[in-house]
Structures are given as structure tokens and as C-alpha cells.
XYZ file of C-alpha atoms in Angstrom:
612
model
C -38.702 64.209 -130.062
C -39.505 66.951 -132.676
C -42.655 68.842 -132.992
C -44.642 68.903 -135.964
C -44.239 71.689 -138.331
C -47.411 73.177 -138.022
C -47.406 73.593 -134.001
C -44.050 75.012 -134.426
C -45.248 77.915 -137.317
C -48.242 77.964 -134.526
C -46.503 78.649 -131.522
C -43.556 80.815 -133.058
C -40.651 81.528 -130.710
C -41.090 81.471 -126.765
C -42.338 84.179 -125.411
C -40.649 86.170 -122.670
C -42.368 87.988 -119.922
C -41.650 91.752 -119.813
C -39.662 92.656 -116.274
C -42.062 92.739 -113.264
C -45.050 91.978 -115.349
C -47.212 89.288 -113.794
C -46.902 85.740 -114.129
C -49.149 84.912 -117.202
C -52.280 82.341 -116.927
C -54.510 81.981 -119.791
C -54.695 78.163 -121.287
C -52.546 76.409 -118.645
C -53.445 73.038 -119.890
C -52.200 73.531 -123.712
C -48.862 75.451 -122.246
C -48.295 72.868 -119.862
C -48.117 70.306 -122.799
C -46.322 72.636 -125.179
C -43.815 72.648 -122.334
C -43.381 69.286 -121.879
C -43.022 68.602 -125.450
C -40.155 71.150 -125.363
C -38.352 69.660 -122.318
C -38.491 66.191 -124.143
C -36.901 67.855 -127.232
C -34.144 68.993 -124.873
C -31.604 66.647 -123.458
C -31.112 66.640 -119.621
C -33.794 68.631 -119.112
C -36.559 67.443 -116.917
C -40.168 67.292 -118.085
C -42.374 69.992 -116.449
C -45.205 67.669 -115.936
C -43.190 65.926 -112.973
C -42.097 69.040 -111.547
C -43.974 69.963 -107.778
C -45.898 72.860 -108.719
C -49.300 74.706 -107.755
C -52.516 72.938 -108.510
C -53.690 72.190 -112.002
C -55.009 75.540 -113.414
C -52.716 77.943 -111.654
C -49.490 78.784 -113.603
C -46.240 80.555 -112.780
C -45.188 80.643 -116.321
C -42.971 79.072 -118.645
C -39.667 80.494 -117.378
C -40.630 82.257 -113.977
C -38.103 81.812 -110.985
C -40.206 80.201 -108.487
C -40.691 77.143 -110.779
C -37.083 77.190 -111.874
C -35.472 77.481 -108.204
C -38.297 75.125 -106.794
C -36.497 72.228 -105.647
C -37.499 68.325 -107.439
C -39.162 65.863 -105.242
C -40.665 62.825 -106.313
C -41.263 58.962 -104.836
C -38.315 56.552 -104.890
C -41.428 54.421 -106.821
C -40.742 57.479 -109.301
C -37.101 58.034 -109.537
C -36.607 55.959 -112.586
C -40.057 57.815 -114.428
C -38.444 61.509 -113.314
C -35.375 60.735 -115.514
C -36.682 58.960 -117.978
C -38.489 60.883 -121.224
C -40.508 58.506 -122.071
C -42.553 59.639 -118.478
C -43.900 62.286 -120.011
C -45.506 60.556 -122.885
C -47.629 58.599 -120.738
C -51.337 59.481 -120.895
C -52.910 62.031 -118.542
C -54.783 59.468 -117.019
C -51.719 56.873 -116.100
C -49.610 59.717 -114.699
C -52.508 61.163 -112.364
C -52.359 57.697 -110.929
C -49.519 57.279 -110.316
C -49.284 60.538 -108.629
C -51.851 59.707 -106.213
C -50.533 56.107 -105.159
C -47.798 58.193 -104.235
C -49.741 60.114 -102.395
C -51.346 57.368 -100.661
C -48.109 55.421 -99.960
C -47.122 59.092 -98.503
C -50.465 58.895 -96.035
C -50.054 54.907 -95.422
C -46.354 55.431 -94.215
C -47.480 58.430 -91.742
C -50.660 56.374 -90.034
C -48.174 53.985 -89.448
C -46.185 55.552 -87.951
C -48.785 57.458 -85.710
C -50.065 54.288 -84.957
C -46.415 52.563 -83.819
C -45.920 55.879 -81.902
C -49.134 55.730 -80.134
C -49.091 52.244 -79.115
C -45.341 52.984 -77.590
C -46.915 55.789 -75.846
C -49.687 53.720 -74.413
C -47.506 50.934 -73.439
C -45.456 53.579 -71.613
C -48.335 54.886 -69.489
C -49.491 51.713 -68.943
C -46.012 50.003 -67.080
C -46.119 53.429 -65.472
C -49.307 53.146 -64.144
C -48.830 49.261 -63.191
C -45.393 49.689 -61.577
C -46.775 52.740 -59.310
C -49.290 49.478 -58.578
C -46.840 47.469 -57.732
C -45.072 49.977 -55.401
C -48.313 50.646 -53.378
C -48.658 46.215 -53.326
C -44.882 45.243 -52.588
C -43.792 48.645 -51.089
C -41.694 46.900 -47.805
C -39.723 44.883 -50.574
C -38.519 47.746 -52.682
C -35.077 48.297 -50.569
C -33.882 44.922 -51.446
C -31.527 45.494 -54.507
C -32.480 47.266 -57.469
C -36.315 47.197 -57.108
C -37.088 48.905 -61.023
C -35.514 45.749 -62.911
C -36.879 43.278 -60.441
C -40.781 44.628 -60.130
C -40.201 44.779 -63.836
C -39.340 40.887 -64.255
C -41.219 40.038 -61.674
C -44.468 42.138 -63.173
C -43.864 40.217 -66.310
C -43.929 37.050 -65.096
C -47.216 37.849 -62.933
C -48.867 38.880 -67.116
C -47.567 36.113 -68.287
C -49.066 33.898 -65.632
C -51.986 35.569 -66.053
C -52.153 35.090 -69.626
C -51.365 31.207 -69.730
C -53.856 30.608 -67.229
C -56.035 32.562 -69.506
C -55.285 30.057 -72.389
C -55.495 26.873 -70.209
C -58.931 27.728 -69.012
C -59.991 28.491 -72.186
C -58.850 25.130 -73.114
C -60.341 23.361 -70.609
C -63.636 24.865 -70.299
C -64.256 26.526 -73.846
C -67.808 26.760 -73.195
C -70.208 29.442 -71.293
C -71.919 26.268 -69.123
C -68.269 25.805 -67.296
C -68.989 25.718 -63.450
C -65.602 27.450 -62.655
C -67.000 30.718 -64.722
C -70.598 30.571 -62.699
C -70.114 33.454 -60.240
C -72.893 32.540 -58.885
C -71.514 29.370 -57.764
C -70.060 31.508 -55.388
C -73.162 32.923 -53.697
C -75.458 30.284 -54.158
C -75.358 26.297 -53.279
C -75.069 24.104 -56.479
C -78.947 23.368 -57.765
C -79.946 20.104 -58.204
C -79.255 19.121 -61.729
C -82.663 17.251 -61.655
C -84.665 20.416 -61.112
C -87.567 20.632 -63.912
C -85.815 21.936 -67.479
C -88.718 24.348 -68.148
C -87.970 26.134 -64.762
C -91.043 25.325 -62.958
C -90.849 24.065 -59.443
C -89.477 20.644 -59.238
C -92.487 20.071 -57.068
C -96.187 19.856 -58.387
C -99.673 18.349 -56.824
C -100.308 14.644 -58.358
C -103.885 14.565 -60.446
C -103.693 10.899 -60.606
C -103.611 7.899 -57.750
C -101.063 5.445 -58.462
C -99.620 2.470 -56.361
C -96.587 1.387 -55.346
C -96.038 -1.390 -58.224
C -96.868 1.807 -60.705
C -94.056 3.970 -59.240
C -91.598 1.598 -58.771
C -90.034 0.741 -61.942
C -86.866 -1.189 -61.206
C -86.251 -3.965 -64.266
C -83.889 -6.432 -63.620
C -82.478 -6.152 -67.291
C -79.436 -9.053 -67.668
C -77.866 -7.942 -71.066
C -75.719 -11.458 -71.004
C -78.882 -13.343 -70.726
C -82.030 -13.259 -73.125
C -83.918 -10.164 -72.214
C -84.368 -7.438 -75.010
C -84.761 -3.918 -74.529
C -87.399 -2.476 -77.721
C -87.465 1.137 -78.164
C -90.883 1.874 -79.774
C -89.771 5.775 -81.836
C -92.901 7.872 -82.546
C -92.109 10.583 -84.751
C -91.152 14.478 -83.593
C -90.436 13.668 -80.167
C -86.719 13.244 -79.575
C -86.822 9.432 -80.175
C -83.305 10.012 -83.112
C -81.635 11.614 -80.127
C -82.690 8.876 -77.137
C -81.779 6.462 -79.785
C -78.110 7.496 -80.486
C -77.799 7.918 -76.508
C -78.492 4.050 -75.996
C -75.724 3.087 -78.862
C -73.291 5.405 -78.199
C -73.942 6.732 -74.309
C -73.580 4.213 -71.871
C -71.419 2.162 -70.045
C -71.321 -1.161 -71.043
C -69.227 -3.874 -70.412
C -68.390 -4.565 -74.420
C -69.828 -0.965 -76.113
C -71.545 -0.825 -79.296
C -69.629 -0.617 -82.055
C -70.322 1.756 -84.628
C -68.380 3.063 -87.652
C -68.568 6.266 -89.581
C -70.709 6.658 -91.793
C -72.975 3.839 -91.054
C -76.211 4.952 -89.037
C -76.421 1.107 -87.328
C -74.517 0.021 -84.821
C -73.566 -3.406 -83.721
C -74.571 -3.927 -80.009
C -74.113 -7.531 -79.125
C -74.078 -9.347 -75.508
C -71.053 -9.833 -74.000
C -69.402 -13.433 -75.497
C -72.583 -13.870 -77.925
C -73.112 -12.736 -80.965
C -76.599 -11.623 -79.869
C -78.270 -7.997 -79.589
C -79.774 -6.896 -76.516
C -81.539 -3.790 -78.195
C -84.515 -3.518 -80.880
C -83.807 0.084 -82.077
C -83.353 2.186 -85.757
C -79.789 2.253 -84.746
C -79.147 -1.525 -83.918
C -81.142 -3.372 -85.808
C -82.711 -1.013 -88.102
C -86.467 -0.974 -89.247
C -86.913 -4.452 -89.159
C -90.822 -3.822 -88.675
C -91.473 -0.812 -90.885
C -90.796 2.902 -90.642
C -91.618 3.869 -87.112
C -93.524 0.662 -86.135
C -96.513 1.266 -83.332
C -97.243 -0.702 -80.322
C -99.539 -3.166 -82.376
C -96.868 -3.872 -84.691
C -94.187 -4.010 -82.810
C -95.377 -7.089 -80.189
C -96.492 -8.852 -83.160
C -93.273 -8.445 -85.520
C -90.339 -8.300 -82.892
C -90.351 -12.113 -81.520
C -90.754 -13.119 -85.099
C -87.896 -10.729 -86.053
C -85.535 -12.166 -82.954
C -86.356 -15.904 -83.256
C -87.714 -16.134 -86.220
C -85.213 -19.079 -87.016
C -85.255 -20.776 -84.623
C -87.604 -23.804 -83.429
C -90.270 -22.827 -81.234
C -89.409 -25.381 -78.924
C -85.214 -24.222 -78.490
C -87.053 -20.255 -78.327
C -85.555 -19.092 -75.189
C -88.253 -17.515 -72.598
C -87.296 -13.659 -72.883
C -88.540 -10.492 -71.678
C -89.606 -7.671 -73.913
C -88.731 -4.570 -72.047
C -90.625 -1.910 -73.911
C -89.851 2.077 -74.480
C -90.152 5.050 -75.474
C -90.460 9.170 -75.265
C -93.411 11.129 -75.239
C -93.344 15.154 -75.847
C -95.812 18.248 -75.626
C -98.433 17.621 -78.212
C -98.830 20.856 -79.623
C -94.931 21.530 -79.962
C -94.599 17.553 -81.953
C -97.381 18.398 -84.295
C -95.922 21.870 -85.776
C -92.396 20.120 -85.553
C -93.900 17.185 -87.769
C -95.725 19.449 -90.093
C -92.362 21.286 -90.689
C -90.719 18.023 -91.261
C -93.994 17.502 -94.056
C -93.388 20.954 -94.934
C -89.250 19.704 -96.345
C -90.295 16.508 -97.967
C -90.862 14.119 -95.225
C -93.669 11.452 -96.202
C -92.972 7.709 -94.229
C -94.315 6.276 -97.125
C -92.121 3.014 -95.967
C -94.621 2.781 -92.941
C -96.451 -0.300 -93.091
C -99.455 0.119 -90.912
C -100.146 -3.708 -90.298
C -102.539 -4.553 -88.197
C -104.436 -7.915 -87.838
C -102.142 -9.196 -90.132
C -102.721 -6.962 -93.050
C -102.075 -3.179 -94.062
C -104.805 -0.730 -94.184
C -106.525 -0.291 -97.790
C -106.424 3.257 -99.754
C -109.834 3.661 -98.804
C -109.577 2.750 -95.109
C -106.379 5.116 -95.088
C -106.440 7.550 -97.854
C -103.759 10.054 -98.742
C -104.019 13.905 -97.984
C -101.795 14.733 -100.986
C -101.617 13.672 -104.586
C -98.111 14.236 -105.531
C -94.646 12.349 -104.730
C -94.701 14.297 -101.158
C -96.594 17.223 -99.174
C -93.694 19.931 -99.697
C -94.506 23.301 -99.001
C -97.658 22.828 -97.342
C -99.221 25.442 -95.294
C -100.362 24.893 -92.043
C -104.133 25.435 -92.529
C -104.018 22.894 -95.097
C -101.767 20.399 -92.947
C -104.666 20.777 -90.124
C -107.915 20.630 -92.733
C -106.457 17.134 -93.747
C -109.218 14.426 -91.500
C -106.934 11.759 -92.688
C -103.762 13.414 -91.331
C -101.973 10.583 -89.154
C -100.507 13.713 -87.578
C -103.791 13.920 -85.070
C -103.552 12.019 -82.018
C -100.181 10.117 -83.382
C -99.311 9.379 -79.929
C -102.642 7.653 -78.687
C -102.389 5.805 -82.051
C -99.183 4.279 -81.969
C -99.352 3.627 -77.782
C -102.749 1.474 -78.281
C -103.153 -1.806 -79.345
C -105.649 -1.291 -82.790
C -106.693 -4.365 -83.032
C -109.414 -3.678 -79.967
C -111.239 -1.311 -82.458
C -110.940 -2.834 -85.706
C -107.576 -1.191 -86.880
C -107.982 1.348 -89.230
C -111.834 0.267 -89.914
C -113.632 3.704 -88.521
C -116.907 1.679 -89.480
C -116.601 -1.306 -86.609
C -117.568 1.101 -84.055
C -118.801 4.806 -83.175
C -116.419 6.993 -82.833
C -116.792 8.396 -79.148
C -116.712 4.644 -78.061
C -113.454 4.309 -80.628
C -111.282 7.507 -79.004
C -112.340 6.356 -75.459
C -111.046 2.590 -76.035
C -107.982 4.429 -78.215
C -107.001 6.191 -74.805
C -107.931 3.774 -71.806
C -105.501 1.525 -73.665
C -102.369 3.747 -74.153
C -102.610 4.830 -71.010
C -102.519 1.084 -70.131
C -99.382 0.241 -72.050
C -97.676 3.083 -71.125
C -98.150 2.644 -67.427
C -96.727 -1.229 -67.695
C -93.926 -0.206 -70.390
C -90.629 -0.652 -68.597
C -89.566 3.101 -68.672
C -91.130 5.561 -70.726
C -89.365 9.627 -70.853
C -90.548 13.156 -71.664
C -88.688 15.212 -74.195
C -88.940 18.606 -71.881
C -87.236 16.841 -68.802
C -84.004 15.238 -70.757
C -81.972 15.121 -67.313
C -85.109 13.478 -65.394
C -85.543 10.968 -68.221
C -81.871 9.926 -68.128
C -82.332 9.233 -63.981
C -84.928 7.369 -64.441
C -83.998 5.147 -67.248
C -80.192 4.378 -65.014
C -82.980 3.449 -62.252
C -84.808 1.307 -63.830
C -82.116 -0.946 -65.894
C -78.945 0.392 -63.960
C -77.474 1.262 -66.765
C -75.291 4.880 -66.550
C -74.751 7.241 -69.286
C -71.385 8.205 -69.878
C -72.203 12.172 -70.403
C -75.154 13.684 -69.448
C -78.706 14.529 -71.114
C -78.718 18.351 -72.581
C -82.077 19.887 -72.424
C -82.947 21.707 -76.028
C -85.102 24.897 -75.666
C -84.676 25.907 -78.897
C -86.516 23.830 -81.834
C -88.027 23.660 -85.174
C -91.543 23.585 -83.164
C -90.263 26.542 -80.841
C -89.572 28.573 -83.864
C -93.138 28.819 -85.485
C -94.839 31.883 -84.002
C -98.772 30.410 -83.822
C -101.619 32.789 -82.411
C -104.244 31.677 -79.273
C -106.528 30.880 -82.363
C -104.214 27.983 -83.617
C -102.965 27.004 -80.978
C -106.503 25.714 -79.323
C -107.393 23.764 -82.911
C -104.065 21.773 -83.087
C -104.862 21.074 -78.860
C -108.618 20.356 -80.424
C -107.273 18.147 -83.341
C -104.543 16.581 -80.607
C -107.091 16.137 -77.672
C -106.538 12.583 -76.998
C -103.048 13.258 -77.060
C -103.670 16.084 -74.889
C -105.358 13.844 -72.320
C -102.524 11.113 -72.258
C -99.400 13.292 -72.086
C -101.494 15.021 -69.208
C -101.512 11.602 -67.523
C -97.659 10.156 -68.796
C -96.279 13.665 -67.159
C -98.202 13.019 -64.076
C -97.004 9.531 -63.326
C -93.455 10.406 -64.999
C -92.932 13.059 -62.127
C -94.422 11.240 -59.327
C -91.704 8.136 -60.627
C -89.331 10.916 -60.363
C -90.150 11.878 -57.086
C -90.722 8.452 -55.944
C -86.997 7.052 -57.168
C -85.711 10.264 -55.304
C -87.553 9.926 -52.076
C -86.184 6.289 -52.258
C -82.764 6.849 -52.872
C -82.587 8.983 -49.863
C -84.111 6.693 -47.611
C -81.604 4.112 -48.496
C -79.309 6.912 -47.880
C -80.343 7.659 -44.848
C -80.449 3.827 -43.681
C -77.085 3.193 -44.355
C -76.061 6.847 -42.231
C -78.046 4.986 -39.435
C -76.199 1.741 -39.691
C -72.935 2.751 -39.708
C -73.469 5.056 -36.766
C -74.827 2.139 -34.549
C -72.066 0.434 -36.331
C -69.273 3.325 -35.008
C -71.512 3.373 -31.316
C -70.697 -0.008 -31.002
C -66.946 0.330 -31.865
C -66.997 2.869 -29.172
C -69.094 1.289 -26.078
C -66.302 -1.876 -26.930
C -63.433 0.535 -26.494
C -64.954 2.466 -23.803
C -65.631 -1.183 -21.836
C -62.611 -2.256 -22.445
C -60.562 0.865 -21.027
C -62.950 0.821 -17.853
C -61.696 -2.920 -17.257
C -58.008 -2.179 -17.834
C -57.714 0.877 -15.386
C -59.623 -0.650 -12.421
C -56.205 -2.627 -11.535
C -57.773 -5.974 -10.592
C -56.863 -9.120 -11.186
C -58.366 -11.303 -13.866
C -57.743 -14.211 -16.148
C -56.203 -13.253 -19.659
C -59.463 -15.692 -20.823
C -61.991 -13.664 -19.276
C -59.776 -10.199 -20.603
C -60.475 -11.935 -24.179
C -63.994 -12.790 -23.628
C -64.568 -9.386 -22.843
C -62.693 -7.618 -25.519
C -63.626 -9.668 -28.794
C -62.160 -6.759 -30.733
C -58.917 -5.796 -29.667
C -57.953 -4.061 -32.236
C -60.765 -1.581 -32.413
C -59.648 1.760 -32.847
C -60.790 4.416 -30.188
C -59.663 7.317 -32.209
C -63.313 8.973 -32.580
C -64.517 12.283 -33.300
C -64.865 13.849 -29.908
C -68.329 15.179 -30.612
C -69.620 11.718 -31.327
C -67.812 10.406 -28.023
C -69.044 13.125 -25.655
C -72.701 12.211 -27.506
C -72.478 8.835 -26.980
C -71.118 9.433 -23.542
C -74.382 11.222 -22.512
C -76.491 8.890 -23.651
C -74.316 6.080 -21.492
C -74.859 8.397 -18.590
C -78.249 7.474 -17.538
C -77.670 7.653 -13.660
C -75.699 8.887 -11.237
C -73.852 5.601 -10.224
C -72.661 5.279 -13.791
C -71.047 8.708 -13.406
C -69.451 8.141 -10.191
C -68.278 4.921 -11.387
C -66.389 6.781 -14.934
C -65.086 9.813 -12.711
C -63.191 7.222 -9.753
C -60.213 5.179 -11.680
C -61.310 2.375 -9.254
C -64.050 0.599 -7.792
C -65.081 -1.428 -5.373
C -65.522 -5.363 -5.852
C -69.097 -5.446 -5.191
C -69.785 -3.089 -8.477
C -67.976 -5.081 -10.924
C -70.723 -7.627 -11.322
C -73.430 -5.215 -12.882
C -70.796 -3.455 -14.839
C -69.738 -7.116 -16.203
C -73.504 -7.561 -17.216
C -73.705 -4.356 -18.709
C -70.275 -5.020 -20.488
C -72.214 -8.493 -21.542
C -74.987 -7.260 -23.296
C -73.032 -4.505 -25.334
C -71.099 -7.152 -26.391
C -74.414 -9.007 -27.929
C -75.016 -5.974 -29.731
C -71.207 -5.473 -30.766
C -71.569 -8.945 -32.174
C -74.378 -8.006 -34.102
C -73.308 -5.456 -35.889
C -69.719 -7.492 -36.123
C -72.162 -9.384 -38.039
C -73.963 -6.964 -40.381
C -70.292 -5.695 -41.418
């Protein structure tokens, strides 16, 4: 490439420094491209803008020796570029970058390598410090053979042990509840799994007297037959949750069926085509949006045998229930339900036969829904259904006039409102709490004997749990909720004392069947222990009598020999019976009161003969 006629008149011939004068600096930028334009002119030569040099602004000069004799070096990325002329005609820009992705490449290369070095170093120190380990562990073995190659394989197999058992456990238990990663499990006897899920003591002093019929809540549910279980689902209280546990949870001879996608499922008796349970996720809403108590016993035989004659109705039994929870933690959880969109404008109301009229139930919003509400308006609302939804949807309306606040006063109307949930409640077939998930589930396999396949899990963490509420709030929603304040009061009351009831129960029958079959193993021995007295006194009998006396002869005397010596004590009343076991033989004129005795134990042998 030629320069232009004007820079060459400019610049004149090269100029050539005077012998041991210094190296000359002034405009290094417009040299160094004046240079380069000359090297391009010349062929072979290499451009001085690739050239390793000092840093921009510091010049040797244009024919000074260290830049001549300074040796090339450039980036095999490069190699082509240093050779090429059109290199230098790149912009000042492109070639300073691709400069410094050399450089980079340059430091990428070296922290690799650092890094590979290191790592070997590490690894070295550490089989160092494990095999001087393994000496101090398997010391006495290390004169068989060549111990380095051996405590190496063998110290490799031990990691990789280590490591699959590492991955298998992981596998098997991938979660932090696994009992085999409890240390404490270790130190400590496993707690009952029925212990109270808020951490209280599982004991607590009973406000309320209740009898033996009210405790004792065993239902005997036949799924083949006619009887229907109804699961009445307030709102905000874990009722979605119960619900998918009684489709898809328990044991059943033919299970539910249910498909994906579909939130039904088809639960039919086994050999009819017939369901046993009146639920959102069996038969759907077939009596509004979250029917109540008043609607549901007037809507579900209707529902079930609606088509049939009254006369072929079969006689069935309703088994009602449901879930109760905290009434302060279900009303913020419904009002942030509200608070997304939530409405239940499908909920029919009926009562008497009718729904309630706008002006018996008005609306406390005007729009589509109540999105975005805060919570002083949600609690202003006197219409909100939100109050006292429990005590509303446990009573039976039509003693007060339904939804007609003018048939009667309103103390009189709350006290009726409660004395009559509490009623229902207490005869409902099983009825849970939402904070004691693992006591609900006992109860419930009590009461139907039914068993879930996988156990309750106890949420602390909610929507409700999640709203931070000051002392202030708090009392007006228990204010606003006081009726259903006083009945969750007395549904955790009898709930617990059920609880403790079924348990103390279970134990006795426990214990009653310990007793039995240790009479039932003191028998088995007094037989044996008769019948080896007879045999080693040597005398002669019939082989009639010898079977009269042993009606067991194939009873096993191989007994714990705490239980015999036990039992031997309490044999050993006086001191004739002992001489009588320590002498192999006796005199005639002792066998007949050992016969007796022999006798009766053989009554009571029989009788427990018979209760096997």
C-alpha cells in the first residue's frame, strides 16, 4: 500500500538518530502509524503494531536495537493476523481486542492449571493423611504382602462403600423426617406419634362431663350394605384435604377410582354400582356449594333415593362428618380466600324449603366479587357469613326461623344457634380438629375401622399463620367469632377426652388379652408339670387313666424358665407339696390328693382348651 503524496512531502525521508543520542519520544501515536503504514508498503516485513513492545506512549524509536532484536511473540489465535497485512489495517479498536482476549485466554490457561495442580496436591495430602489412618487401624495386617497397593484397594473400596450407601440412603429416605437420620432416636425412646401437634402435653383437665355413650364412638359402618357416610365441608378448615384422604387414602376392598384431571372420584360398594360416600369428591355438590347441617338432612335422602319408590327405599344410616378448626386462624384464612376472588355465590342457603331473600341476606359487596378487601372492611361487614360460620352451618336453622333475624331476639337466637350445634356435633358419627391431623385420623379408623394407607401430616404453616394481627384484632375477630369460640372450646374438649378414651380402651383390651394368654401358657404348664410328676413316680396304672389325666399330650413344656420358676412358687403353697416335687417317688397313700389336685387343674386346663 502507498502513501498519499502529501504525507510523504510531510514526513520527508526517515530520520536517523545521531550515535548515542537518546531514544526519541514526542508523538508516539502518529509515528507508530506512520510506521505501520511503512512496514505494509514493505514486503516481508512485519507490521510494528503487532510487535511486543513497551506500553502505549513509551517509544524506543523507529529503528532502535531493542525493538529490532526483541524477539516476536504472539497467540496461535494470532499467527495467521501477524503475517498477514491486512492486520494492520484493522481499526484501533478491533486490534486492542483482540489483544486482550489473548490476554485473557493467557490468564484462563494459567488458573487452570493452578487449579488442576492444586487439586493433585490436595488429593496427595489427603491419601497421605488417610493411609497413615489406615496404618494406625489395620497396623497387625501390614506384614502380609505388599501392604501400600492393598490398603490402597482396599481404602478405595471402603469410599466407595461409603459413597453408595450415601446414594442409597438418599434414595430411600430423601427427606429430613427419615427416622434413620433422627440422632435422637438414639438417646431417646420413640414418642408417641399421637402426642398433641401443637406440642402441648398430650394430657389436659376435661371442662365438660360426658358419658360413656358420648365417648364411645364405634359405628358399625357396612360399606357392602346401605349405610352412607356424609361429609358435611365448612369452609377454611381443612375439609379439601380430609376429603381427598377418604377417596384416595384408605384401604378398601375395591378403591375409589379416580382419573387425572377429574376432581370426582367414583367410589362404589363392592359388586354394586352404589356409593357409600356423600362428599365434593364423590358425588360432587349435589346440595349446593358447601351445604350446612339443615340442608344437608333435608337434600341427601332425596339426592340418594330420589328415584326410587318410597316403599323399595332401603332403611339406611346417615353417618354424618366433619372438621372443625381454631376460629380465629379459619376466619383470616377465609378472608384471604375473599381477599383472591373467592365469593360461593353457588351456595344455596335453603332452608324451610326456600332460599333466603336479598333483604333477609344482603350482600357486603357490590361488584362481581370482594377482591382486595382489607381486613377492617371484611370485619365491619354485619352481614358477613364469615362470623360464627361454624355455629351456623352445625345447627339446624329452621328452630329460629332461618335467616329471619325478626322471629326472635337475638340473645335467645345465638343461645338456641349454639345449644344445637353442640347437639349435632356430639351425636355426629366422628367429627376431627384441623390442629390434631394424626389424632383425627385415629379416631376416624376407630370409629368406622377403616385404615389410612399413609399417615395424616400436621401443617403449621398456613395462609391464616402468615397474617401478622396485633392483641387489638385479634380479640374483635374472637368477639365477632364468639359463638364459634364457645363451641370449638367444647368440640376440642370432648374430641380429646374421645382420644383419651379410645386409648385407655385399646390398652385395656391389650392388657386382657396379655392376661389370657398367660393363664392360657399357666395352664399349658401345670398340665406338663402333672403329667411329668405321674410319669416319674414308677407306679403302675392303666394307659386309660394315663389318658384321662393327660388330655394334652402333646403340650409342649419348653417354657421360659422365669415363667416356670414363677409359676412354680406360686404351686408351692406348703411344705408337703415341696417334699413331694424334691423325692422322685412317693408313697401310695399321697397319690390320692395329688390325683384331686391333678383333677381340678385339669377343669381349668379344659377351660381355657376352650377359650382357645
Amino acid at each position: 500500500m502507498a502513501l498519499p503524496a502529501c504525507a510523504a512531502r510531510a514526513l520527508g525521508p526517515p530520520l536517523q538518530p545521531e550515535q548515542g543520542a537518546p531514544a526519541r519520544t514526542t508523538c508516539p501515536r502518529r509515528h507508530s502509524r506512520v510506521e505501520a503504514e511503512l512496514a505494509v508498503s514493505r514486503p516481508g516485513s512485519v507490521p510494528a503494531s503487532v510487535r511486543v513492545g513497551p506500553p502505549r506512549g513509551v517509544s524506543h524509536g523507529f529503528n532502535s536495537q531493542p525493538l529490532l532484536d526483541e524477539p516476536l511473540k504472539a497467540s496461535s489465535s494470532l499467527a495467521g493476523a501477524v503475517h498477514a497485512p491486512l492486520f494492520a489495517l484493522l481499526p484501533r479498536g478491533r486490534r486492542r481486542r483482540m489483544r486482550d482476549l489473548r490476554r485473557r485466554w493467557d490468564l484462563g490457561s494459567l488458573c487452570r492449571a493452578l487449579l488442576t495442580r492444586g487439586l493433585a496436591a490436595l488429593g496427595h495430602s489427603l491419601k497421605h493423611v488417610l493411609s497413615a489412618i489406615f496404618s494406625k487401624i489395620f497396623g497387625p495386617l501390614a506384614s502380609v504382602g505388599n501392604m501400600d497397593e492393598k490398603s490402597n484397594k482396599l481404602l478405595l473400596a471402603l469410599v466407595m462403600l461409603f459413597l453408595f450407601a450415601v446414594i442409597v440412603l438418599q434414595y430411600v429416605c430423601p427427606g429430613t423426617e427419615c427416622q434413620l437420620l433422627r440422632l435422637q432416636a438414639f438417646s431417646s425412646p420413640v414418642p408417641d406419634p399421637y402426642r398433641s401437634e401443637d406440642e402441648s402435653s398430650a394430657r389436659f383437665v376435661p371442662r365438660y362431663n360426658f358419658s360413656r355413650g358420648d365417648l364411645l364412638r364405634k359405628v358399625d359402618f357396612d360399606i357392602k350394605g346401605d349405610d352412607l357416610i356424609v361429609f358435611l365441608h365448612i369452609q377454611k378448615t381443612g375439609g379439601t384435604t380430609f376429603g381427598r384422604h377418604l377417596v384416595r387414602n384408605i384401604q378398601l376392598e375395591q378403591p375409589c377410582e379416580c382419573r387425572v384431571g377429574q376432581k370426582k372420584c367414583t367410589c362404589h360398594r363392592p359388586g354394586k354400582r352404589e356409593t357409600w360416600l356423600f362428599s365434593r369428591f364423590s358425588t360432587g355438590w349435589s346440595c349446593g356449594l358447601h351445604a350446612d347441617w339443615t340442608e344437608l338432612t333435608s337434600c341427601v335422602p332425596a339426592v340418594v333415593d330420589g328415584k326410587r319408590d318410597a316403599r323399595l327405599r332401603p332403611s339406611r344410616n346417615f353417618h354424618y362428618i366433619t372438621i372443625l378448626r381454631d376460629p380465629v386462624s379459619r376466619y383470616l384464612s377465609e378472608w384471604r380466600h375473599v381477599q383472591r376472588g373467592a365469593t360461593w355465590k353457588a351456595s344455596l342457603h335453603v332452608c324451610d324449603g326456600r332460599p333466603p331473600t336479598s333483604e333477609e341476606l344482603p350482600s357486603c359487596y357490590t361488584g362481581d366479587d370482594w377482591s382486595g378487601c382489607p381486613l377492617k372492611e371484611f370485619m365491619d361487614c354485619p352481614y358477613n357469613l364469615a362470623n360464627n360460620r361454624q355455629v351456623r352451618m352445625l345447627s339446624d336453622l329452621t328452630l329460629v326461623g332461618c335467616y329471619n333475624l325478626s322471629v326472635m331476639p337475638e340473645k335467645q337466637r345465638n343461645k338456641v344457634l349454639l345449644e344445637s350445634a353442640k347437639s349435632n356435633l356430639k351425636h355426629m358419627a366422628f367429627f376431627g380438629l384441623t390442629e390434631f391431623q394424626r389424632k383425627t385420623q385415629y379416631l376416624f379408623e376407630k370409629t368406622f375401622n377403616m385404615n389410612f394407607i399413609s399417615p395424616f401430616t400436621q401443617y403449621n404453616t398456613t395462609r391464616a399463620s402468615s397474617v401478622e394481627i396485633n392483641e387489638e384484632i385479634q380479640k374483635r375477630i374472637e368477639g365477632l367469632n364468639f359463638l364459634d369460640m364457645e363451641l370449638y372450646s367444647y368440640a376440642k374438649d370432648l374430641f380429646l377426652q374421645r382420644y383419651q378414651f379410645m386409648r385407655q380402651k385399646e390398652h385395656q383390651e391389650a392388657r386382657r388379652k396379655r392376661q389370657e394368654q398367660r393363664k392360657f401358657l399357666k395352664g399349658r404348664f401345670l398340665q406338663t408339670h402333672f403329667q411329668s410328676q405321674s410319669q416319674g413316680q414308677g407306679q403302675s396304672q392303666n394307659p386309660s387313666q394315663n389318658q384321662s389325666q393327660n388330655p394334652n399330650p402333646n403340650a409342649n413344656p419348653n417354657l421360659p424358665p422365669n415363667l416356670i420358676q414363677n409359676l412354680t412358687q406360686s404351686l408351692s403353697q406348703n411344705s408337703s407339696q415341696k417334699e413331694n416335687r424334691a423325692r422322685p417317688k412317693q408313697n401310695p397313700g399321697q397319690e390320692q390328693p395329688e390325683s384331686n389336685t391333678s383333677n381340678g387343674t385339669h377343669d381349668y386346663i379344659g377351660s381355657v382348651e376352650k377359650w382357645r
